[in-house]
PDB file of C-alpha atoms in Angstrom:
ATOM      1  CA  UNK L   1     148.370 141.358-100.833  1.00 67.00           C
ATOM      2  CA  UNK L   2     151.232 139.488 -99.331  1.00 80.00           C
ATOM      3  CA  UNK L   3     150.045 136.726 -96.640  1.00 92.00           C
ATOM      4  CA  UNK L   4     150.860 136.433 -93.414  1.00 95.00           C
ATOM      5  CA  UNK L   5     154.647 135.115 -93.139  1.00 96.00           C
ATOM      6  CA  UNK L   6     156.216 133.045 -90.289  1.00 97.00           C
ATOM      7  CA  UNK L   7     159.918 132.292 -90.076  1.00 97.00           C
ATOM      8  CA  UNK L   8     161.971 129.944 -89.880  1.00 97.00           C
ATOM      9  CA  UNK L   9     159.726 127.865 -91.650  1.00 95.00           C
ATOM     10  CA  UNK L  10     161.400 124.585 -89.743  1.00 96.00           C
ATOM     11  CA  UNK L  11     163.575 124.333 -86.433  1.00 96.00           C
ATOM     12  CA  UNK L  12     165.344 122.023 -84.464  1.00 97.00           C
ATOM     13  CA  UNK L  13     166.235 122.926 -80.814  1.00 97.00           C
ATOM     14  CA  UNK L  14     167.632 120.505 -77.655  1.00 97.00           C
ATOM     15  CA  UNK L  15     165.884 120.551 -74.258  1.00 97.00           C
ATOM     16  CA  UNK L  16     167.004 123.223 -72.345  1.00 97.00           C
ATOM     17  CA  UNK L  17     167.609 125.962 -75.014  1.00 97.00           C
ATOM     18  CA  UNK L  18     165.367 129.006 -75.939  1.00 97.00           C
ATOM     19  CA  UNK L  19     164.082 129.549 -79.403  1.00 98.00           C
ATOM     20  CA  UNK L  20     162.555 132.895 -80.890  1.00 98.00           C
ATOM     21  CA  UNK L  21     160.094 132.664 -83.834  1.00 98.00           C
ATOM     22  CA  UNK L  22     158.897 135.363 -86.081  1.00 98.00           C
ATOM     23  CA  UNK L  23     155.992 136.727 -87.451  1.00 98.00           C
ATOM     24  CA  UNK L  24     155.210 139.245 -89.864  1.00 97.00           C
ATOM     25  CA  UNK L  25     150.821 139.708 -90.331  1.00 96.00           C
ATOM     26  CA  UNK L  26     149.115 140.826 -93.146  1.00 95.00           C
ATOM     27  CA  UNK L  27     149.560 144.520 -94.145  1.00 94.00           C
ATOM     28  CA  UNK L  28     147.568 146.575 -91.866  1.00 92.00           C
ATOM     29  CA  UNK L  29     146.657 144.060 -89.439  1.00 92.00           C
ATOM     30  CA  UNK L  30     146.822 145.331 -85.632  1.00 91.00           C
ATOM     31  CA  UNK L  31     146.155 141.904 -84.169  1.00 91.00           C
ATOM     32  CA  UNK L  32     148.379 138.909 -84.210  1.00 94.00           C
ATOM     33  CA  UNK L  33     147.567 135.620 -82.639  1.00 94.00           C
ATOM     34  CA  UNK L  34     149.910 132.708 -81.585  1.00 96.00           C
ATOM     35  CA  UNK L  35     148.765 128.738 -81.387  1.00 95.00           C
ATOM     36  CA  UNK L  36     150.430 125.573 -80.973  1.00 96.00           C
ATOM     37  CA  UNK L  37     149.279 122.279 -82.380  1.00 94.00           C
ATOM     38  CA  UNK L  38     149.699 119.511 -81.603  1.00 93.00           C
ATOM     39  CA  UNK L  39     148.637 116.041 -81.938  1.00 89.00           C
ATOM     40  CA  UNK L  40     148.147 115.179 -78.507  1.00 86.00           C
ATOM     41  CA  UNK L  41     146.557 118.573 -77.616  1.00 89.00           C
ATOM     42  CA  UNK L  42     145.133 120.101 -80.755  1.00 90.00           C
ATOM     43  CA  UNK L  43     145.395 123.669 -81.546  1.00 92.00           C
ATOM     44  CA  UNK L  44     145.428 125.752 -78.143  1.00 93.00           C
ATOM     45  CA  UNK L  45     145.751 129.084 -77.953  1.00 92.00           C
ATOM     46  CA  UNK L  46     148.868 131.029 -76.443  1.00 95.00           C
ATOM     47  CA  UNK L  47     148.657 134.356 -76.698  1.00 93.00           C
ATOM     48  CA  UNK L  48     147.490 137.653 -79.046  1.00 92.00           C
ATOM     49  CA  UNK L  49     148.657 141.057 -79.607  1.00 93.00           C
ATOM     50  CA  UNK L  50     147.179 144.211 -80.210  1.00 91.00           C
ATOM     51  CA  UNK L  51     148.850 147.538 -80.835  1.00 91.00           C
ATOM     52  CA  UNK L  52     151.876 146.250 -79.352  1.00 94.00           C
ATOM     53  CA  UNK L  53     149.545 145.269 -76.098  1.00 94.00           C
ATOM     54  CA  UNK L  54     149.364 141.533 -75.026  1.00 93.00           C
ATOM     55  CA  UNK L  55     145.223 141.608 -75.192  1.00 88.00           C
ATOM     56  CA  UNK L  56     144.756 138.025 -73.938  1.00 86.00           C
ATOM     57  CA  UNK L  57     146.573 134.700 -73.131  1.00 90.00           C
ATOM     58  CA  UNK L  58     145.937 131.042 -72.423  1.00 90.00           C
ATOM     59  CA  UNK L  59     147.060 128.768 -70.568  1.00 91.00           C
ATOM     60  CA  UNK L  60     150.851 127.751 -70.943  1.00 95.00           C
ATOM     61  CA  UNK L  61     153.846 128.330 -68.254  1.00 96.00           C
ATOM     62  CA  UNK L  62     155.388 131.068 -68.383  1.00 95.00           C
ATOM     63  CA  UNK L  63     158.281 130.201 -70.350  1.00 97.00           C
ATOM     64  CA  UNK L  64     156.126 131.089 -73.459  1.00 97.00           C
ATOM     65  CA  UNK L  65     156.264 134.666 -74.012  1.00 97.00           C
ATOM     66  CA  UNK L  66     155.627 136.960 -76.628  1.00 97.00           C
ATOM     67  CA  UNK L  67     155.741 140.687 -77.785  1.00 97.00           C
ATOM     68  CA  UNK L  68     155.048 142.605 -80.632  1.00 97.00           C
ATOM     69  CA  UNK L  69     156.312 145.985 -82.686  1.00 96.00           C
ATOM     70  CA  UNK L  70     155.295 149.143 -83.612  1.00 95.00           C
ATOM     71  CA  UNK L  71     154.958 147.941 -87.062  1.00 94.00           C
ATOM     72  CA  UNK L  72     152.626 144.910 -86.126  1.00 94.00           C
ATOM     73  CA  UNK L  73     155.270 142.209 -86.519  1.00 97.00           C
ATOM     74  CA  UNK L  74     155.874 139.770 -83.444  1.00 98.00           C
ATOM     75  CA  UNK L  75     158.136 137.193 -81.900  1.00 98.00           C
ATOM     76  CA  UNK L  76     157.214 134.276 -79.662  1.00 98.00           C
ATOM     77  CA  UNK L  77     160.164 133.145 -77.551  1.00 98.00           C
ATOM     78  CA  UNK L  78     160.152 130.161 -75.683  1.00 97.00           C
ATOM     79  CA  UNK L  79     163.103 129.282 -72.996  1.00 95.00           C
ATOM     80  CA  UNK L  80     164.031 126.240 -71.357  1.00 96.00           C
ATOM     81  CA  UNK L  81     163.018 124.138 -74.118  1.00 97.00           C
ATOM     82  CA  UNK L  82     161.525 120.763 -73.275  1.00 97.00           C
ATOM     83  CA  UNK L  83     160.412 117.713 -75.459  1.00 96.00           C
ATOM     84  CA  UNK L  84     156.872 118.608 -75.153  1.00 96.00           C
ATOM     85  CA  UNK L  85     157.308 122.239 -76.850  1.00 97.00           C
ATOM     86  CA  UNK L  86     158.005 120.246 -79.810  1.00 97.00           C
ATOM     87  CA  UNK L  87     155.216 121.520 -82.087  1.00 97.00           C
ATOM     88  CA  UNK L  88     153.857 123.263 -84.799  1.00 95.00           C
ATOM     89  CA  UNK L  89     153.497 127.241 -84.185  1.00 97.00           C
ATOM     90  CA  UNK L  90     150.887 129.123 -86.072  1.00 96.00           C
ATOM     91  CA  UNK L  91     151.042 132.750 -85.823  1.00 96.00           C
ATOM     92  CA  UNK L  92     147.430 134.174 -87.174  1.00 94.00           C
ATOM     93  CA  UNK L  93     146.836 137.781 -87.982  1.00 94.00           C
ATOM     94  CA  UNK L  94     143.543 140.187 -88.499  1.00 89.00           C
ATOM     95  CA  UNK L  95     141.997 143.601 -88.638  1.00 84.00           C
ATOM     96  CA  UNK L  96     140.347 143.324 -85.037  1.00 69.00           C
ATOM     97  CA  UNK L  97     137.909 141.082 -83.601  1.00 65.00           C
ATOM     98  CA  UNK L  98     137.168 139.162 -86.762  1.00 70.00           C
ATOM     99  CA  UNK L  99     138.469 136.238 -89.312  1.00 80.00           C
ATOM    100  CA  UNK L 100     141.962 135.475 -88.376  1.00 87.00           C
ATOM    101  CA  UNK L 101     144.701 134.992 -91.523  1.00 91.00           C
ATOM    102  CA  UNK L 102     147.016 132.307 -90.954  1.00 93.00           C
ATOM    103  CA  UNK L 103     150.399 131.614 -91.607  1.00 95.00           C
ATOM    104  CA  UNK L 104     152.548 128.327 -92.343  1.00 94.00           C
ATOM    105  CA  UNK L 105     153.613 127.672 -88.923  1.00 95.00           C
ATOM    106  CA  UNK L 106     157.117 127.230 -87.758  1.00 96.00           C
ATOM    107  CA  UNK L 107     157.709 123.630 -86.999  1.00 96.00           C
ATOM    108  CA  UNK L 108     159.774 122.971 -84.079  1.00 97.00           C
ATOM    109  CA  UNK L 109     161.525 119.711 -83.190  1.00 97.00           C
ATOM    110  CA  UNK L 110     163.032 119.811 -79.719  1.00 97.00           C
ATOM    111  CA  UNK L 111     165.650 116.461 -79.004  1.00 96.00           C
TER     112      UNK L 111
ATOM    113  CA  UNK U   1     134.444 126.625 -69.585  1.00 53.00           C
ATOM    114  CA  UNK U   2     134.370 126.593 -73.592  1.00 57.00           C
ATOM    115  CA  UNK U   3     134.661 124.095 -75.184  1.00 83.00           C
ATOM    116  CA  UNK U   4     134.002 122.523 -79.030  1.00 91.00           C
ATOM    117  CA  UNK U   5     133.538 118.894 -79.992  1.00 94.00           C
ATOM    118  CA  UNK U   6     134.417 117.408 -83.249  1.00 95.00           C
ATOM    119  CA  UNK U   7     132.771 114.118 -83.641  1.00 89.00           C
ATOM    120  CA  UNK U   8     134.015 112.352 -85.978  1.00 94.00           C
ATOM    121  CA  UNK U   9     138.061 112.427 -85.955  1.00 94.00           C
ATOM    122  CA  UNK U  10     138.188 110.100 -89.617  1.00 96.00           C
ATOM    123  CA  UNK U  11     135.550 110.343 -92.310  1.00 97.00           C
ATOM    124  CA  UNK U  12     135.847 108.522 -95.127  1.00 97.00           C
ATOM    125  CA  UNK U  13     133.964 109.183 -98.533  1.00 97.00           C
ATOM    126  CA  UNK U  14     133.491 108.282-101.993  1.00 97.00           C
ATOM    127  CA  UNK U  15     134.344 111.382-104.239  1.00 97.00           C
ATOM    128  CA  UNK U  16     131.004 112.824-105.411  1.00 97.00           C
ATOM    129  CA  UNK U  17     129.046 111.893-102.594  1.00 97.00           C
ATOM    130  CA  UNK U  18     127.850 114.043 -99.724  1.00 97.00           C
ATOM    131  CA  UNK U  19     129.637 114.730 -96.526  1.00 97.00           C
ATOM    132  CA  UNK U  20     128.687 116.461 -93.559  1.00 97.00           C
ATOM    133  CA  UNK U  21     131.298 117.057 -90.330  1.00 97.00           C
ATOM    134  CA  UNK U  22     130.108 117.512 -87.164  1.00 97.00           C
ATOM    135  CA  UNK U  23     130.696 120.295 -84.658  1.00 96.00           C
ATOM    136  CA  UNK U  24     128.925 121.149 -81.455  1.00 95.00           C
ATOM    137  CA  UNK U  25     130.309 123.938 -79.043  1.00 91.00           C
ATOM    138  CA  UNK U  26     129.228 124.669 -75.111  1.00 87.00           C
ATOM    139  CA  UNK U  27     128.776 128.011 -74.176  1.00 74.00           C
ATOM    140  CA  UNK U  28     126.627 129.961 -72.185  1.00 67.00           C
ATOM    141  CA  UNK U  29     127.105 133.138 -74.097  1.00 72.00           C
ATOM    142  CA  UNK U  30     126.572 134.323 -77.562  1.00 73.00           C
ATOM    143  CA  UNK U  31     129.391 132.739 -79.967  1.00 81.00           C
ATOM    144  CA  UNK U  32     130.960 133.271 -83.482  1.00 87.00           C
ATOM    145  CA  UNK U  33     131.843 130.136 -85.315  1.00 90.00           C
ATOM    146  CA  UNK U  34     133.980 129.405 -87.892  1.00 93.00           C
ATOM    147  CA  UNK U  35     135.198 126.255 -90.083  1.00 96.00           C
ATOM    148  CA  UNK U  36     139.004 126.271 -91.214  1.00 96.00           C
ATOM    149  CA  UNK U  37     140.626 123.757 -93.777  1.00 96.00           C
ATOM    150  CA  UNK U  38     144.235 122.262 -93.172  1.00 94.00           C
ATOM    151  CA  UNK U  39     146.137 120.827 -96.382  1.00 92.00           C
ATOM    152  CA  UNK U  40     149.275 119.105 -95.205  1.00 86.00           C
ATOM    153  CA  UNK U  41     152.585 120.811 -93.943  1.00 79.00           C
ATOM    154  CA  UNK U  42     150.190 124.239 -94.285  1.00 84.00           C
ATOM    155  CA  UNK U  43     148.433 126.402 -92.027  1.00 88.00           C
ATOM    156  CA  UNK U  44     144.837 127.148 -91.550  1.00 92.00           C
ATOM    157  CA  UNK U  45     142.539 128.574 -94.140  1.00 93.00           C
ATOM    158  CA  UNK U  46     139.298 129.974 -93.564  1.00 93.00           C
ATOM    159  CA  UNK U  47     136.131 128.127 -95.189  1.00 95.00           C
ATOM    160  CA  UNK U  48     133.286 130.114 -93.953  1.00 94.00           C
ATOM    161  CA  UNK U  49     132.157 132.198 -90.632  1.00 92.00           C
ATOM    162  CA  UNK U  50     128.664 132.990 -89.057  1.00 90.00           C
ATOM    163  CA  UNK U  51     128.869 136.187 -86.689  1.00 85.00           C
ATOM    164  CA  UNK U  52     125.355 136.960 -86.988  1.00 82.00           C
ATOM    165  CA  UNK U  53     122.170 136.874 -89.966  1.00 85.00           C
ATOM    166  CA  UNK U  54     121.367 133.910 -91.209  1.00 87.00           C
ATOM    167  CA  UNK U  55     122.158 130.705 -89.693  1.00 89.00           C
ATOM    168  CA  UNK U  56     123.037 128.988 -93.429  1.00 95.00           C
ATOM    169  CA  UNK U  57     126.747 130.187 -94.280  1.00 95.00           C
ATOM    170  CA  UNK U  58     128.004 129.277 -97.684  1.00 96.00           C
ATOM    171  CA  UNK U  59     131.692 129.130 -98.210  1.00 94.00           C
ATOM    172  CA  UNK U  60     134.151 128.839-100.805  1.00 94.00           C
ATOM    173  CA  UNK U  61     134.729 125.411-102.315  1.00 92.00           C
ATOM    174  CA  UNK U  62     131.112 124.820-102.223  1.00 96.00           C
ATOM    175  CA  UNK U  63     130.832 124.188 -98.406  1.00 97.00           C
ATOM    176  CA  UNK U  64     127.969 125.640 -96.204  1.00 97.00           C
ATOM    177  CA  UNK U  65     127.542 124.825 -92.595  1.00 97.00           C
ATOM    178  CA  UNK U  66     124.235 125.614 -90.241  1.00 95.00           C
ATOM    179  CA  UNK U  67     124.351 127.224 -87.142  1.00 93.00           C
ATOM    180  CA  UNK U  68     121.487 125.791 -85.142  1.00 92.00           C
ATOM    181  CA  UNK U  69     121.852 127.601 -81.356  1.00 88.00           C
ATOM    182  CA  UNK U  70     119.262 124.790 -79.924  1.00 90.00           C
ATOM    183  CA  UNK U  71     121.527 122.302 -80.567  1.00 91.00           C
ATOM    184  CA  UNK U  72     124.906 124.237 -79.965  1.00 91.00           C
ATOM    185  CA  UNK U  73     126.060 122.602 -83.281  1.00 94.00           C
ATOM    186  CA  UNK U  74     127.585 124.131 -86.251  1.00 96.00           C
ATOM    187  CA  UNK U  75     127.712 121.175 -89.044  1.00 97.00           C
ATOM    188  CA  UNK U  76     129.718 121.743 -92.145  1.00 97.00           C
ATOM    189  CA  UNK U  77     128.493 120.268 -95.226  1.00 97.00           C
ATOM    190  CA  UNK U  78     129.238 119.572 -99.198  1.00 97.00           C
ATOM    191  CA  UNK U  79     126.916 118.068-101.236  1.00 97.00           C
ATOM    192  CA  UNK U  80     129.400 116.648-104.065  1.00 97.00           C
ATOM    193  CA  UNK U  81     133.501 116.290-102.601  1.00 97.00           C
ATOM    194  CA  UNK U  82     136.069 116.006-104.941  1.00 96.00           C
ATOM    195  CA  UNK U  83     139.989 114.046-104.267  1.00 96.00           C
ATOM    196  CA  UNK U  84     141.016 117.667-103.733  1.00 95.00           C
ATOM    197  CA  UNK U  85     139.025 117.927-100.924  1.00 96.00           C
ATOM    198  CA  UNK U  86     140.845 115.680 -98.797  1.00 96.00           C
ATOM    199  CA  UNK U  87     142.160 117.781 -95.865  1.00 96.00           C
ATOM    200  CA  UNK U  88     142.003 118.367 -91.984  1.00 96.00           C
ATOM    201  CA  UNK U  89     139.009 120.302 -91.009  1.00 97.00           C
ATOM    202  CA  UNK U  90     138.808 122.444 -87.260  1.00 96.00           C
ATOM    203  CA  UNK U  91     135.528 124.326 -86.367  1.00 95.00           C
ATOM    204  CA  UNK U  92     136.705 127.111 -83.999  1.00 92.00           C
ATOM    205  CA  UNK U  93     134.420 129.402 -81.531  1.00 89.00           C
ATOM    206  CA  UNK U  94     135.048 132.385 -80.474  1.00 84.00           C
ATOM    207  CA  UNK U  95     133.632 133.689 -77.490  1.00 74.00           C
ATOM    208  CA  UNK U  96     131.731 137.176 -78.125  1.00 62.00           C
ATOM    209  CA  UNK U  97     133.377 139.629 -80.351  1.00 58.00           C
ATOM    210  CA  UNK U  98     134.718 140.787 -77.220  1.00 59.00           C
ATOM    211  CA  UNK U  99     137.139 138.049 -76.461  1.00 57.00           C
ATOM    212  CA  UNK U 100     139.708 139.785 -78.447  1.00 57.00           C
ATOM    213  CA  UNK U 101     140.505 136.778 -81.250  1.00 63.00           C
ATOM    214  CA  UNK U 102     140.934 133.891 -78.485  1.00 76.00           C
ATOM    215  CA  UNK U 103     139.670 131.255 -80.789  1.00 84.00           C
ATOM    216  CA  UNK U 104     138.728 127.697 -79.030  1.00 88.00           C
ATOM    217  CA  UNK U 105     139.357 124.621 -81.849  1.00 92.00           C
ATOM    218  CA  UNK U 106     137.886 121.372 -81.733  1.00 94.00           C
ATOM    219  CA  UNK U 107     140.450 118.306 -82.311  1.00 93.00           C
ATOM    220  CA  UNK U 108     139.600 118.064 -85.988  1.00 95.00           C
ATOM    221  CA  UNK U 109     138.208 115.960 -88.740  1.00 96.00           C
ATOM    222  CA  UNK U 110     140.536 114.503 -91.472  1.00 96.00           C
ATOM    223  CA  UNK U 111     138.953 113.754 -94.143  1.00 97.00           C
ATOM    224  CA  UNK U 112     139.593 111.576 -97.067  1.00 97.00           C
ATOM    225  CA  UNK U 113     138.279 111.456-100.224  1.00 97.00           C
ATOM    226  CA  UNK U 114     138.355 108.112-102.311  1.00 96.00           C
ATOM    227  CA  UNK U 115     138.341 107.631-106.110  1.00 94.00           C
TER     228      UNK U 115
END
């Protein structure tokens, strides 16, 4: 069974643009997750999706956003770029309410 | 407010020898914990979870962590760690199987293995 995929796998942005990045869960996975680490801040969540529903989100601006599709795969767009979005972005998928798959991250260097 | 604690942000070991990471969480409700590996430029990977049962999980690569609710800790140990071993390690809580997949990670453990 394929894993879950994240594209692009690397990025490089400058402050002020938007970026989208991609996320395709594990076959027959409803639930996709979002996270951003980095090394200042960790791993904090941002958002996850659920049957195309946003089911719960943490705490970043609003310039974070995310949906998802009818056939589970989501995007996470983030506009007005600044230097602190720069980041790894780990997209996590699962059935429902249990272990969480995760992908490679996109890595994403904003100058 | 949830939070998790990771106390030790370097450990460094001997390969073969023993190795326990720390992890205590705050909560004032009933919690799922879990302990996730990171290898460089790679994302997560699931070790082992406790949701409920009993409170000694064993994992893959011969880990197995406690859950002791008293304390609020959940520490992950191997008895014998091998080079391959070396790695970033998060314990993550989740709030209640109701808190649809909001996981809470601590800051992290890298640890490294020496010959």
């Amino acid at each position: 069974k394929a894993g879950v995929t994240q594209t692009p796998r690397y990025l490089i942005k400058t402050r002020g643009q938007q970026v989208t990045l991609s996320c395709s869960p594990i076959s027959g996975h409803r639930s996709v997750s979002w996270y951003q680490q980095t090394p200042g801040q960790g791993l904090q969540f941002l958002f996850e999706y659920f049957s195309e529903t946003q089911r719960n989100k943490g705490n970043f601006p609003g310039r974070f956003s995310g949906r998802q599709f009818s056939n589970s795969r989501s995007e996470m767009n983030v506009s007005t770029l600044e230097l602190g979005d720069s980041a790894l972005y780990l997209c996590a998928s699962s059935l429902d309410r249990d272990e969480q798959f995760f992908g490679p991250g996109t890595r994403l260097t904003v100058l | 407010a949830q939070s998790v604690t990771q106390l030790d942000s370097q450990v460094p070991v001997f390969e073969e020898a023993p190795v326990e990471l720390r992890c205590n969480y705050s909560s004032s409700v009933s919690v799922y914990l879990f302990w996730y590996v990171q290898y460089p430029n790679q994302g997560l990977q699931l070790l082992l979870k406790y949701l409920s049962g009993s409170t000694l999980v064993k994992g893959i690569n011969g880990f197995e962590a406690e859950f002791n609710k008293s304390q609020t800790s959940f520490h992950l140990r191997k008895p014998s760690v091998h080079i391959s071993d070396t790695a970033e390690y998060f314990c993550a809580v989740m709030r209640g199987r109701y808190n649809f997949n909001k996981f809470y990670f601590g800051s992290g453990t890298k640890l490294n293995v020496k010959p």
